[in-house]
Amino acid sequence: MKAVNRPSNVLDAEFWLDPYPVFAELRAEAPVQWHDDAELWTVARHDDVMRISRDPAAFCSGQGVLPMDRQREITGAESILFMDPPDHQRHRKLVSPAFTPRRLAALEDRVRALARELLDSIGRSEPVDFAPAVAEPLPMLVIADMLGVPAEDRDRFKLWSDAMIEAATEPKDGTYALAAELWEYFAKIIEQRRIDPADDLISVIAHAEVDDAPLTNAELNGFCMTLLVAGNETTRNLITGGVEALARHPDQRQRLVADRALVPAAVEEMLRWVTPVMNFARTATTDVDLRGEHIGQGQMVFMLYGSANRDPEVFGPSADDFDVGRQPNPHVAFGFGEHFCMGASLARLEARILFDELLARFSTVELAGDPQRLRSSLMRGLVHLPVILN
C-alpha cells in the first residue's frame, strides 16, 4: 500500500472544499487506499467505482451508504438507498412510472414557465445571489408539484431538505428536530392521500403494494423523504455549480451563447464537473481484492465520484478542463448500476431548460463576489453565488 499526501481525515468537511489535488494523488499513487482515521477504503478511479456499483452482491448498501450510517442501525424502511436486490428493484418499480420520458415531457411546459418566472425577476447589470433567487426555488417547486405538496407549505421545504442532508453528514443544533418535523408532515399527508387520493406521487406511494402487501408507514415516509432530498438538493447544486463554471470559463459560455444546441451536452459536463453528490459508500460482504489491495469482509468502501469524474484514464488529458462539448461523457454523477439515480432525467430536464432560458436572455455571466461553498462531506454546492448577468 503506497503512502499518499492526503488529508488528516477524508470525512472532514474542510477537505471537501477543494479535494481535487488529493484526488489526483490518490488516482496516481493509491487508487484503493485504506484510511486508519476514517476506518474505510477510498476508491478513486472511475473503473473501480463502476465495478463496485455494478456488484451489489459483493458490495452492499444495506449496511449504510454514508460513513455516519455505521453509528446506527440501518433499515430498508428508511430509504430505498439502503436496499439491496431484490427488495430494491421491487420498491424502485413503485415510483419509476413518475419518471418515464412521457411523464417528464408533460412537465416541460411547467418547468419552463417556472424558469422564466424566476429569471424575469433578475435585472440586467445588477448583482443577484443566484442560489436563493433561482437555483433553490426551481427544483423545490418542481418536486413539490410532483409530490403534491400544498403551495402554502413549500417555503418550509428548503429548511427540511437542508436538515436531511445535515442529519446525514454533520448534524447541528435543531437538525434532528427539523427532520422529525418533516417525518410528521409526510405522515399526515400520506394519511390524507389514503383517504382522498390525488394525481401526485404521494398518492401513488400511499396506495402501492409490494408482493401484494401495502408499504408500512415507515417505508412510505422514507420514500417521500428520499424523493424530496434527491429531487431538490442535487439539481440545486448542479445549477449553482453550472452557473459558476460559466462565469469562470467565458470561452465555454460563449460557445453556448453561439450554439444553444450544445446545452444538453453542457449539462452533462456540468454534472461531471460539479458532481453534486461527491461520494457514496458500500460495505464488502466478502473478502475482495481490488487493484492489489485486500478489502476485508465488513469493511466500508468509499466511492469518490468526484475523483472518478476527473479520471484521465476515462476523460483523457482534458479531464480537469471544463468543456461544454465533451463527447463522450461517461460521468458517474448519478451513480451507476442498481442505485443509478431515479431522478436523473428530471434533473437533466430542469437544468437543460434553465440554462436554455438563461442563455437566451443573458450573454454574459460574471461573478459579483466570492461564492460561498456549502460545508459538507457529501454534497458539492454553493450557498451563495453573487453574479451579474447581461
mmCIF file of C-alpha atoms in Angstrom:
data_model
loop_
_atom_site.group_PDB
_atom_site.id
_atom_site.type_symbol
_atom_site.label_atom_id
_atom_site.label_comp_id
_atom_site.label_asym_id
_atom_site.label_seq_id
_atom_site.Cartn_x
_atom_site.Cartn_y
_atom_site.Cartn_z
ATOM 1 C CA MET A 1 0.000 0.000 0.000
ATOM 2 C CA LYS A 2 1.536 3.325 -1.061
ATOM 3 C CA ALA A 3 1.585 6.382 1.177
ATOM 4 C CA VAL A 4 -0.194 9.425 -0.180
ATOM 5 C CA ASN A 5 -0.085 13.062 0.888
ATOM 6 C CA ARG A 6 -3.685 13.013 1.997
ATOM 7 C CA PRO A 7 -5.814 14.968 4.489
ATOM 8 C CA SER A 8 -5.983 14.024 8.163
ATOM 9 C CA ASN A 9 -9.475 12.648 7.586
ATOM 10 C CA VAL A 10 -11.423 12.285 4.334
ATOM 11 C CA LEU A 11 -14.635 12.733 6.317
ATOM 12 C CA ASP A 12 -13.809 16.315 7.334
ATOM 13 C CA ALA A 13 -15.982 18.894 5.590
ATOM 14 C CA GLU A 14 -12.885 21.081 5.247
ATOM 15 C CA PHE A 15 -11.282 18.517 2.935
ATOM 16 C CA TRP A 16 -14.236 18.605 0.557
ATOM 17 C CA LEU A 17 -13.947 22.334 -0.094
ATOM 18 C CA ASP A 18 -11.111 21.534 -2.547
ATOM 19 C CA PRO A 19 -10.440 17.789 -2.750
ATOM 20 C CA TYR A 20 -9.107 17.684 -6.311
ATOM 21 C CA PRO A 21 -5.326 17.814 -5.643
ATOM 22 C CA VAL A 22 -5.654 14.836 -3.274
ATOM 23 C CA PHE A 23 -7.920 13.047 -5.745
ATOM 24 C CA ALA A 24 -5.166 13.319 -8.370
ATOM 25 C CA GLU A 25 -2.609 11.881 -5.937
ATOM 26 C CA LEU A 26 -4.893 9.027 -4.959
ATOM 27 C CA ARG A 27 -5.620 8.106 -8.583
ATOM 28 C CA ALA A 28 -1.917 8.117 -9.417
ATOM 29 C CA GLU A 29 -0.421 6.572 -6.285
ATOM 30 C CA ALA A 30 -3.104 4.744 -4.295
ATOM 31 C CA PRO A 31 -6.385 4.322 -6.205
ATOM 32 C CA VAL A 32 -7.605 1.947 -3.480
ATOM 33 C CA GLN A 33 -6.391 3.351 -0.151
ATOM 34 C CA TRP A 34 -7.076 2.405 3.488
ATOM 35 C CA HIS A 35 -7.576 5.328 5.881
ATOM 36 C CA ASP A 36 -6.949 4.448 9.536
ATOM 37 C CA ASP A 37 -8.641 7.553 10.911
ATOM 38 C CA ALA A 38 -11.867 7.098 8.926
ATOM 39 C CA GLU A 39 -11.684 3.291 9.032
ATOM 40 C CA LEU A 40 -12.597 2.851 5.387
ATOM 41 C CA TRP A 41 -11.158 2.378 1.908
ATOM 42 C CA THR A 42 -11.301 5.215 -0.607
ATOM 43 C CA VAL A 43 -11.790 4.219 -4.250
ATOM 44 C CA ALA A 44 -10.608 6.961 -6.579
ATOM 45 C CA ARG A 45 -10.658 5.584 -10.129
ATOM 46 C CA HIS A 46 -13.627 5.516 -12.486
ATOM 47 C CA ASP A 47 -13.350 1.823 -13.433
ATOM 48 C CA ASP A 48 -13.257 0.719 -9.794
ATOM 49 C CA VAL A 49 -16.260 2.851 -8.875
ATOM 50 C CA MET A 50 -18.127 1.229 -11.770
ATOM 51 C CA ARG A 51 -17.091 -2.261 -10.676
ATOM 52 C CA ILE A 52 -18.306 -1.724 -7.115
ATOM 53 C CA SER A 53 -21.552 -0.104 -8.271
ATOM 54 C CA ARG A 54 -22.487 -2.987 -10.547
ATOM 55 C CA ASP A 55 -21.808 -5.690 -7.930
ATOM 56 C CA PRO A 56 -24.320 -5.299 -5.058
ATOM 57 C CA ALA A 57 -23.738 -8.919 -4.028
ATOM 58 C CA ALA A 58 -20.121 -8.165 -3.066
ATOM 59 C CA PHE A 59 -20.628 -4.509 -2.092
ATOM 60 C CA CYS A 60 -23.968 -3.968 -0.378
ATOM 61 C CA SER A 61 -25.967 -0.853 0.527
ATOM 62 C CA GLY A 62 -27.898 -2.499 3.334
ATOM 63 C CA GLN A 63 -25.266 -1.627 5.950
ATOM 64 C CA GLY A 64 -25.249 2.050 5.025
ATOM 65 C CA VAL A 65 -24.335 4.347 2.164
ATOM 66 C CA LEU A 66 -22.628 7.056 4.237
ATOM 67 C CA PRO A 67 -19.835 6.643 6.778
ATOM 68 C CA MET A 68 -22.091 8.039 9.516
ATOM 69 C CA ASP A 69 -24.504 5.165 8.936
ATOM 70 C CA ARG A 70 -22.102 2.872 10.761
ATOM 71 C CA GLN A 71 -23.035 4.578 14.012
ATOM 72 C CA ARG A 72 -26.671 3.497 13.920
ATOM 73 C CA GLU A 73 -28.966 0.664 12.966
ATOM 74 C CA ILE A 74 -29.907 0.736 9.281
ATOM 75 C CA THR A 75 -33.291 -0.382 7.987
ATOM 76 C CA GLY A 76 -34.506 -0.525 4.413
ATOM 77 C CA ALA A 77 -37.684 1.213 5.510
ATOM 78 C CA GLU A 78 -35.758 4.462 5.974
ATOM 79 C CA SER A 79 -34.891 4.809 2.306
ATOM 80 C CA ILE A 80 -34.605 2.860 -0.912
ATOM 81 C CA LEU A 81 -30.922 3.884 -0.759
ATOM 82 C CA PHE A 82 -30.404 1.226 1.925
ATOM 83 C CA MET A 83 -31.998 -1.597 -0.034
ATOM 84 C CA ASP A 84 -30.210 -4.364 -1.919
ATOM 85 C CA PRO A 85 -31.642 -6.695 -4.580
ATOM 86 C CA PRO A 86 -34.285 -8.000 -4.878
ATOM 87 C CA ASP A 87 -36.079 -5.589 -2.494
ATOM 88 C CA HIS A 88 -34.510 -2.591 -4.183
ATOM 89 C CA GLN A 89 -35.947 -3.414 -7.614
ATOM 90 C CA ARG A 90 -39.412 -4.141 -6.226
ATOM 91 C CA HIS A 91 -39.589 -0.808 -4.414
ATOM 92 C CA ARG A 92 -37.991 1.148 -7.245
ATOM 93 C CA LYS A 93 -40.735 -0.014 -9.619
ATOM 94 C CA LEU A 94 -43.325 1.753 -7.466
ATOM 95 C CA VAL A 95 -42.166 5.239 -8.405
ATOM 96 C CA SER A 96 -40.413 4.640 -11.735
ATOM 97 C CA PRO A 97 -43.627 5.432 -13.706
ATOM 98 C CA ALA A 98 -43.351 9.021 -12.439
ATOM 99 C CA PHE A 99 -40.025 9.405 -14.265
ATOM 100 C CA THR A 100 -40.864 7.935 -17.676
ATOM 101 C CA PRO A 101 -39.995 10.034 -20.752
ATOM 102 C CA ARG A 102 -43.709 10.626 -21.353
ATOM 103 C CA ARG A 103 -44.362 11.928 -17.820
ATOM 104 C CA LEU A 104 -41.281 14.112 -17.905
ATOM 105 C CA ALA A 105 -42.178 15.537 -21.307
ATOM 106 C CA ALA A 106 -45.502 16.576 -19.801
ATOM 107 C CA LEU A 107 -43.588 18.542 -17.157
ATOM 108 C CA GLU A 108 -41.569 20.561 -19.663
ATOM 109 C CA ASP A 109 -44.031 23.452 -20.026
ATOM 110 C CA ARG A 110 -44.386 23.792 -16.250
ATOM 111 C CA VAL A 111 -40.614 23.761 -15.698
ATOM 112 C CA ARG A 112 -40.079 26.319 -18.472
ATOM 113 C CA ALA A 113 -42.751 28.607 -17.038
ATOM 114 C CA LEU A 114 -41.126 28.416 -13.599
ATOM 115 C CA ALA A 115 -37.670 29.082 -15.031
ATOM 116 C CA ARG A 116 -38.913 32.111 -16.962
ATOM 117 C CA GLU A 117 -40.722 33.484 -13.934
ATOM 118 C CA LEU A 118 -37.607 33.195 -11.760
ATOM 119 C CA LEU A 119 -35.319 34.700 -14.408
ATOM 120 C CA ASP A 120 -37.782 37.551 -15.042
ATOM 121 C CA SER A 121 -37.061 38.754 -11.516
ATOM 122 C CA ILE A 122 -33.357 39.292 -12.305
ATOM 123 C CA GLY A 123 -32.328 42.733 -13.530
ATOM 124 C CA ARG A 124 -29.530 43.289 -16.013
ATOM 125 C CA SER A 125 -26.249 44.646 -14.677
ATOM 126 C CA GLU A 126 -27.456 44.269 -11.090
ATOM 127 C CA PRO A 127 -25.788 41.886 -8.619
ATOM 128 C CA VAL A 128 -28.009 38.951 -7.703
ATOM 129 C CA ASP A 129 -27.441 35.936 -5.480
ATOM 130 C CA PHE A 130 -28.311 33.230 -7.981
ATOM 131 C CA ALA A 131 -28.560 30.465 -5.366
ATOM 132 C CA PRO A 132 -31.660 31.683 -3.477
ATOM 133 C CA ALA A 133 -33.047 33.618 -6.451
ATOM 134 C CA VAL A 134 -33.182 30.746 -8.970
ATOM 135 C CA ALA A 135 -31.261 27.574 -8.133
ATOM 136 C CA GLU A 136 -33.060 26.832 -4.882
ATOM 137 C CA PRO A 137 -36.709 27.527 -5.802
ATOM 138 C CA LEU A 138 -36.793 25.853 -9.232
ATOM 139 C CA PRO A 139 -36.187 22.210 -8.212
ATOM 140 C CA MET A 140 -38.066 22.736 -4.967
ATOM 141 C CA LEU A 141 -41.209 23.903 -6.776
ATOM 142 C CA VAL A 142 -40.972 21.081 -9.326
ATOM 143 C CA ILE A 143 -40.585 18.242 -6.817
ATOM 144 C CA ALA A 144 -43.258 19.785 -4.589
ATOM 145 C CA ASP A 145 -45.628 19.753 -7.575
ATOM 146 C CA MET A 146 -44.817 16.112 -8.278
ATOM 147 C CA LEU A 147 -45.256 15.042 -4.672
ATOM 148 C CA GLY A 148 -48.477 17.020 -4.315
ATOM 149 C CA VAL A 149 -47.329 19.365 -1.569
ATOM 150 C CA PRO A 150 -49.738 22.279 -0.968
ATOM 151 C CA ALA A 151 -48.346 25.639 -2.085
ATOM 152 C CA GLU A 152 -48.548 27.126 1.398
ATOM 153 C CA ASP A 153 -46.138 24.503 2.756
ATOM 154 C CA ARG A 154 -43.350 24.908 0.209
ATOM 155 C CA ASP A 155 -41.349 27.624 1.938
ATOM 156 C CA ARG A 156 -40.725 25.179 4.766
ATOM 157 C CA PHE A 157 -39.399 22.528 2.427
ATOM 158 C CA LYS A 158 -35.961 24.033 1.806
ATOM 159 C CA LEU A 159 -35.347 24.125 5.544
ATOM 160 C CA TRP A 160 -36.468 20.500 5.863
ATOM 161 C CA SER A 161 -34.467 19.318 2.863
ATOM 162 C CA ASP A 162 -31.289 21.001 4.113
ATOM 163 C CA ALA A 163 -31.838 19.428 7.535
ATOM 164 C CA MET A 164 -31.961 15.949 5.978
ATOM 165 C CA ILE A 165 -28.547 16.497 4.354
ATOM 166 C CA GLU A 166 -27.138 17.825 7.629
ATOM 167 C CA ALA A 167 -28.541 14.848 9.536
ATOM 168 C CA ALA A 168 -26.721 12.507 7.164
ATOM 169 C CA THR A 169 -23.352 14.232 7.440
ATOM 170 C CA GLU A 170 -22.839 16.950 10.067
ATOM 171 C CA PRO A 171 -25.853 17.432 12.373
ATOM 172 C CA LYS A 172 -26.277 20.827 14.021
ATOM 173 C CA ASP A 173 -28.452 22.017 16.880
ATOM 174 C CA GLY A 174 -32.040 21.588 15.760
ATOM 175 C CA THR A 175 -31.237 19.355 12.773
ATOM 176 C CA TYR A 176 -32.950 16.263 14.141
ATOM 177 C CA ALA A 177 -35.945 18.287 15.303
ATOM 178 C CA LEU A 178 -36.442 19.539 11.739
ATOM 179 C CA ALA A 179 -36.057 16.013 10.353
ATOM 180 C CA ALA A 180 -38.716 14.800 12.803
ATOM 181 C CA GLU A 181 -40.956 17.680 11.742
ATOM 182 C CA LEU A 182 -40.673 16.576 8.113
ATOM 183 C CA TRP A 183 -41.361 12.966 9.087
ATOM 184 C CA GLU A 184 -44.574 14.022 10.866
ATOM 185 C CA TYR A 185 -45.559 16.246 7.952
ATOM 186 C CA PHE A 186 -45.331 13.417 5.431
ATOM 187 C CA ALA A 187 -47.175 11.055 7.786
ATOM 188 C CA LYS A 188 -50.097 13.467 7.817
ATOM 189 C CA ILE A 189 -50.091 13.967 4.022
ATOM 190 C CA ILE A 190 -49.862 10.207 3.398
ATOM 191 C CA GLU A 191 -52.850 9.581 5.645
ATOM 192 C CA GLN A 192 -54.843 12.217 3.746
ATOM 193 C CA ARG A 193 -53.949 10.668 0.381
ATOM 194 C CA ARG A 194 -55.005 7.207 1.556
ATOM 195 C CA ILE A 195 -58.484 8.592 2.135
ATOM 196 C CA ASP A 196 -58.601 11.092 -0.700
ATOM 197 C CA PRO A 197 -56.025 10.275 -3.429
ATOM 198 C CA ALA A 198 -54.893 12.869 -5.956
ATOM 199 C CA ASP A 199 -52.827 12.810 -9.150
ATOM 200 C CA ASP A 200 -49.470 13.019 -7.392
ATOM 201 C CA LEU A 201 -46.549 10.869 -6.258
ATOM 202 C CA ILE A 202 -47.596 10.693 -2.622
ATOM 203 C CA SER A 203 -50.933 9.188 -3.666
ATOM 204 C CA VAL A 204 -49.166 6.604 -5.839
ATOM 205 C CA ILE A 205 -46.887 5.602 -2.974
ATOM 206 C CA ALA A 206 -49.671 5.632 -0.368
ATOM 207 C CA HIS A 207 -51.661 3.049 -2.344
ATOM 208 C CA ALA A 208 -48.724 0.981 -3.589
ATOM 209 C CA GLU A 209 -48.125 -2.667 -2.734
ATOM 210 C CA VAL A 210 -45.015 -4.833 -2.833
ATOM 211 C CA ASP A 211 -45.653 -8.573 -3.119
ATOM 212 C CA ASP A 212 -49.376 -7.906 -2.534
ATOM 213 C CA ALA A 213 -48.689 -6.138 0.754
ATOM 214 C CA PRO A 214 -49.034 -2.385 1.362
ATOM 215 C CA LEU A 215 -45.974 -0.440 2.406
ATOM 216 C CA THR A 216 -45.537 0.271 6.092
ATOM 217 C CA ASN A 217 -45.834 3.830 7.361
ATOM 218 C CA ALA A 218 -42.050 3.913 7.843
ATOM 219 C CA GLU A 219 -41.467 2.787 4.239
ATOM 220 C CA LEU A 220 -43.915 5.381 2.922
ATOM 221 C CA ASN A 221 -42.283 8.168 4.885
ATOM 222 C CA GLY A 222 -38.827 7.027 3.827
ATOM 223 C CA PHE A 223 -39.861 7.129 0.183
ATOM 224 C CA CYS A 224 -41.222 10.659 0.452
ATOM 225 C CA MET A 225 -38.186 11.996 2.296
ATOM 226 C CA THR A 226 -35.774 10.409 -0.172
ATOM 227 C CA LEU A 227 -37.667 11.813 -3.153
ATOM 228 C CA LEU A 228 -37.719 15.290 -1.623
ATOM 229 C CA VAL A 229 -33.993 15.425 -0.955
ATOM 230 C CA ALA A 230 -32.959 13.687 -4.188
ATOM 231 C CA GLY A 231 -35.281 15.857 -6.264
ATOM 232 C CA ASN A 232 -34.102 19.071 -4.687
ATOM 233 C CA GLU A 233 -30.522 19.091 -3.435
ATOM 234 C CA THR A 234 -28.808 17.509 -6.442
ATOM 235 C CA THR A 235 -30.428 19.776 -9.026
ATOM 236 C CA ARG A 236 -29.917 22.899 -6.943
ATOM 237 C CA ASN A 237 -26.196 22.184 -6.665
ATOM 238 C CA LEU A 238 -25.944 21.272 -10.346
ATOM 239 C CA ILE A 239 -27.426 24.647 -11.293
ATOM 240 C CA THR A 240 -25.272 26.773 -8.976
ATOM 241 C CA GLY A 241 -22.136 24.861 -9.949
ATOM 242 C CA GLY A 242 -23.002 25.167 -13.615
ATOM 243 C CA VAL A 243 -23.529 28.934 -13.407
ATOM 244 C CA GLU A 244 -20.237 29.329 -11.530
ATOM 245 C CA ALA A 245 -18.465 27.266 -14.219
ATOM 246 C CA LEU A 246 -19.862 29.506 -16.977
ATOM 247 C CA ALA A 247 -18.718 32.593 -15.074
ATOM 248 C CA ARG A 248 -15.206 31.211 -14.638
ATOM 249 C CA HIS A 249 -14.946 29.902 -18.210
ATOM 250 C CA PRO A 250 -16.205 32.687 -20.500
ATOM 251 C CA ASP A 251 -14.928 30.902 -23.602
ATOM 252 C CA GLN A 252 -17.214 27.950 -22.867
ATOM 253 C CA ARG A 253 -20.127 30.245 -22.054
ATOM 254 C CA GLN A 254 -19.660 31.960 -25.417
ATOM 255 C CA ARG A 255 -19.811 28.597 -27.189
ATOM 256 C CA LEU A 256 -23.250 28.063 -25.663
ATOM 257 C CA VAL A 257 -24.452 31.571 -26.483
ATOM 258 C CA ALA A 258 -23.424 30.979 -30.100
ATOM 259 C CA ASP A 259 -24.925 27.496 -30.272
ATOM 260 C CA ARG A 260 -27.628 26.622 -27.739
ATOM 261 C CA ALA A 261 -27.898 23.160 -29.293
ATOM 262 C CA LEU A 262 -24.872 22.414 -27.094
ATOM 263 C CA VAL A 263 -26.888 22.932 -23.892
ATOM 264 C CA PRO A 264 -27.700 19.210 -23.306
ATOM 265 C CA ALA A 265 -24.012 18.313 -23.672
ATOM 266 C CA ALA A 266 -23.123 21.247 -21.420
ATOM 267 C CA VAL A 267 -25.469 19.927 -18.719
ATOM 268 C CA GLU A 268 -23.657 16.583 -18.833
ATOM 269 C CA GLU A 269 -20.343 18.393 -18.465
ATOM 270 C CA MET A 270 -21.711 20.408 -15.541
ATOM 271 C CA LEU A 271 -22.757 17.149 -13.895
ATOM 272 C CA ARG A 272 -19.248 15.769 -14.353
ATOM 273 C CA TRP A 273 -17.514 18.999 -13.361
ATOM 274 C CA VAL A 274 -19.627 19.697 -10.278
ATOM 275 C CA THR A 275 -20.536 16.140 -9.203
ATOM 276 C CA PRO A 276 -23.279 17.346 -6.816
ATOM 277 C CA VAL A 277 -23.167 14.106 -4.778
ATOM 278 C CA MET A 278 -19.432 13.663 -4.245
ATOM 279 C CA ASN A 279 -19.399 10.197 -2.729
ATOM 280 C CA PHE A 280 -21.346 7.190 -1.515
ATOM 281 C CA ALA A 281 -20.273 4.124 0.403
ATOM 282 C CA ARG A 282 -20.791 0.369 0.238
ATOM 283 C CA THR A 283 -19.814 -2.460 2.579
ATOM 284 C CA ALA A 284 -17.907 -5.535 1.433
ATOM 285 C CA THR A 285 -19.982 -8.668 2.048
ATOM 286 C CA THR A 286 -16.963 -10.917 1.455
ATOM 287 C CA ASP A 287 -13.187 -10.581 1.141
ATOM 288 C CA VAL A 288 -12.368 -8.828 -2.151
ATOM 289 C CA ASP A 289 -9.096 -7.997 -3.903
ATOM 290 C CA LEU A 290 -9.148 -4.690 -5.758
ATOM 291 C CA ARG A 291 -6.082 -3.252 -7.535
ATOM 292 C CA GLY A 292 -3.806 -5.376 -5.404
ATOM 293 C CA GLU A 293 -5.394 -4.359 -2.094
ATOM 294 C CA HIS A 294 -7.267 -6.814 0.126
ATOM 295 C CA ILE A 295 -10.636 -5.469 1.271
ATOM 296 C CA GLY A 296 -11.924 -7.479 4.211
ATOM 297 C CA GLN A 297 -15.495 -8.589 4.734
ATOM 298 C CA GLY A 298 -17.405 -5.916 6.644
ATOM 299 C CA GLN A 299 -15.082 -3.071 5.664
ATOM 300 C CA MET A 300 -16.555 0.068 4.103
ATOM 301 C CA VAL A 301 -15.516 1.281 0.663
ATOM 302 C CA PHE A 302 -15.958 4.982 -0.082
ATOM 303 C CA MET A 303 -16.585 5.667 -3.770
ATOM 304 C CA LEU A 304 -15.156 9.075 -4.685
ATOM 305 C CA TYR A 305 -17.467 10.093 -7.518
ATOM 306 C CA GLY A 306 -15.779 13.496 -7.744
ATOM 307 C CA SER A 307 -12.444 11.780 -8.361
ATOM 308 C CA ALA A 308 -13.854 9.245 -10.822
ATOM 309 C CA ASN A 309 -15.275 12.137 -12.846
ATOM 310 C CA ARG A 310 -11.785 13.650 -13.253
ATOM 311 C CA ASP A 311 -10.054 10.362 -14.117
ATOM 312 C CA PRO A 312 -7.727 10.896 -17.112
ATOM 313 C CA GLU A 313 -7.892 7.174 -17.921
ATOM 314 C CA VAL A 314 -11.508 7.807 -18.950
ATOM 315 C CA PHE A 315 -11.699 11.524 -19.790
ATOM 316 C CA GLY A 316 -8.231 11.912 -21.273
ATOM 317 C CA PRO A 317 -5.699 14.697 -20.761
ATOM 318 C CA SER A 318 -8.530 17.273 -20.629
ATOM 319 C CA ALA A 319 -10.141 15.630 -17.584
ATOM 320 C CA ASP A 320 -9.500 18.749 -15.495
ATOM 321 C CA ASP A 321 -10.895 21.084 -18.170
ATOM 322 C CA PHE A 322 -14.487 22.325 -18.388
ATOM 323 C CA ASP A 323 -15.616 21.515 -21.943
ATOM 324 C CA VAL A 324 -19.295 22.079 -22.783
ATOM 325 C CA GLY A 325 -18.974 19.984 -25.926
ATOM 326 C CA ARG A 326 -17.326 16.961 -24.305
ATOM 327 C CA GLN A 327 -18.203 13.710 -26.078
ATOM 328 C CA PRO A 328 -18.396 11.030 -24.892
ATOM 329 C CA ASN A 329 -19.010 11.889 -21.260
ATOM 330 C CA PRO A 330 -19.486 8.709 -19.162
ATOM 331 C CA HIS A 331 -19.583 10.521 -15.820
ATOM 332 C CA VAL A 332 -20.907 8.878 -12.660
ATOM 333 C CA ALA A 333 -22.596 11.942 -11.179
ATOM 334 C CA PHE A 334 -25.830 9.951 -10.855
ATOM 335 C CA GLY A 335 -24.095 6.820 -9.605
ATOM 336 C CA PHE A 336 -24.199 3.618 -11.607
ATOM 337 C CA GLY A 337 -25.808 0.193 -11.543
ATOM 338 C CA GLU A 338 -28.601 -0.766 -9.151
ATOM 339 C CA HIS A 339 -28.736 2.625 -7.469
ATOM 340 C CA PHE A 340 -28.498 4.860 -10.529
ATOM 341 C CA CYS A 341 -30.452 7.968 -9.555
ATOM 342 C CA MET A 342 -34.174 7.614 -10.332
ATOM 343 C CA GLY A 343 -34.491 11.355 -10.823
ATOM 344 C CA ALA A 344 -31.593 11.706 -13.275
ATOM 345 C CA SER A 345 -33.882 12.521 -16.206
ATOM 346 C CA LEU A 346 -35.788 15.072 -14.126
ATOM 347 C CA ALA A 347 -32.568 16.820 -13.065
ATOM 348 C CA ARG A 348 -31.382 16.894 -16.683
ATOM 349 C CA LEU A 349 -34.719 18.317 -17.828
ATOM 350 C CA GLU A 350 -34.695 21.109 -15.239
ATOM 351 C CA ALA A 351 -31.074 22.056 -15.899
ATOM 352 C CA ARG A 352 -31.482 21.933 -19.679
ATOM 353 C CA ILE A 353 -34.494 24.235 -19.601
ATOM 354 C CA LEU A 354 -32.991 26.605 -17.041
ATOM 355 C CA PHE A 355 -29.734 27.077 -18.954
ATOM 356 C CA ASP A 356 -31.547 27.344 -22.288
ATOM 357 C CA GLU A 357 -33.683 30.171 -20.878
ATOM 358 C CA LEU A 358 -30.731 31.804 -19.126
ATOM 359 C CA LEU A 359 -28.576 31.897 -22.260
ATOM 360 C CA ALA A 360 -31.479 33.160 -24.375
ATOM 361 C CA ARG A 361 -31.637 36.252 -22.156
ATOM 362 C CA PHE A 362 -28.087 36.861 -20.976
ATOM 363 C CA SER A 363 -24.882 36.505 -22.983
ATOM 364 C CA THR A 364 -22.514 37.229 -20.094
ATOM 365 C CA VAL A 365 -22.301 35.805 -16.574
ATOM 366 C CA GLU A 366 -19.782 37.415 -14.243
ATOM 367 C CA LEU A 367 -19.057 36.795 -10.589
ATOM 368 C CA ALA A 368 -20.012 39.771 -8.405
ATOM 369 C CA GLY A 369 -18.163 38.439 -5.363
ATOM 370 C CA ASP A 370 -16.747 35.268 -3.933
ATOM 371 C CA PRO A 371 -19.171 32.307 -3.979
ATOM 372 C CA GLN A 372 -19.735 30.685 -0.594
ATOM 373 C CA ARG A 373 -19.339 26.927 -0.757
ATOM 374 C CA LEU A 374 -21.509 24.551 1.224
ATOM 375 C CA ARG A 375 -19.551 22.904 4.035
ATOM 376 C CA SER A 376 -20.469 19.272 3.540
ATOM 377 C CA SER A 377 -18.666 15.968 3.194
ATOM 378 C CA LEU A 378 -21.417 14.709 0.856
ATOM 379 C CA MET A 379 -22.821 17.469 -1.359
ATOM 380 C CA ARG A 380 -20.824 19.870 -3.520
ATOM 381 C CA GLY A 381 -22.833 23.042 -3.707
ATOM 382 C CA LEU A 382 -22.882 26.792 -3.258
ATOM 383 C CA VAL A 383 -24.840 28.544 -0.538
ATOM 384 C CA HIS A 384 -24.312 31.963 -2.131
ATOM 385 C CA LEU A 385 -23.456 32.752 -5.738
ATOM 386 C CA PRO A 386 -23.319 36.526 -6.414
ATOM 387 C CA VAL A 387 -23.358 37.196 -10.162
ATOM 388 C CA ILE A 388 -24.086 39.962 -12.655
ATOM 389 C CA LEU A 389 -25.956 38.952 -15.803
ATOM 390 C CA ASN A 390 -26.022 40.951 -19.032
#
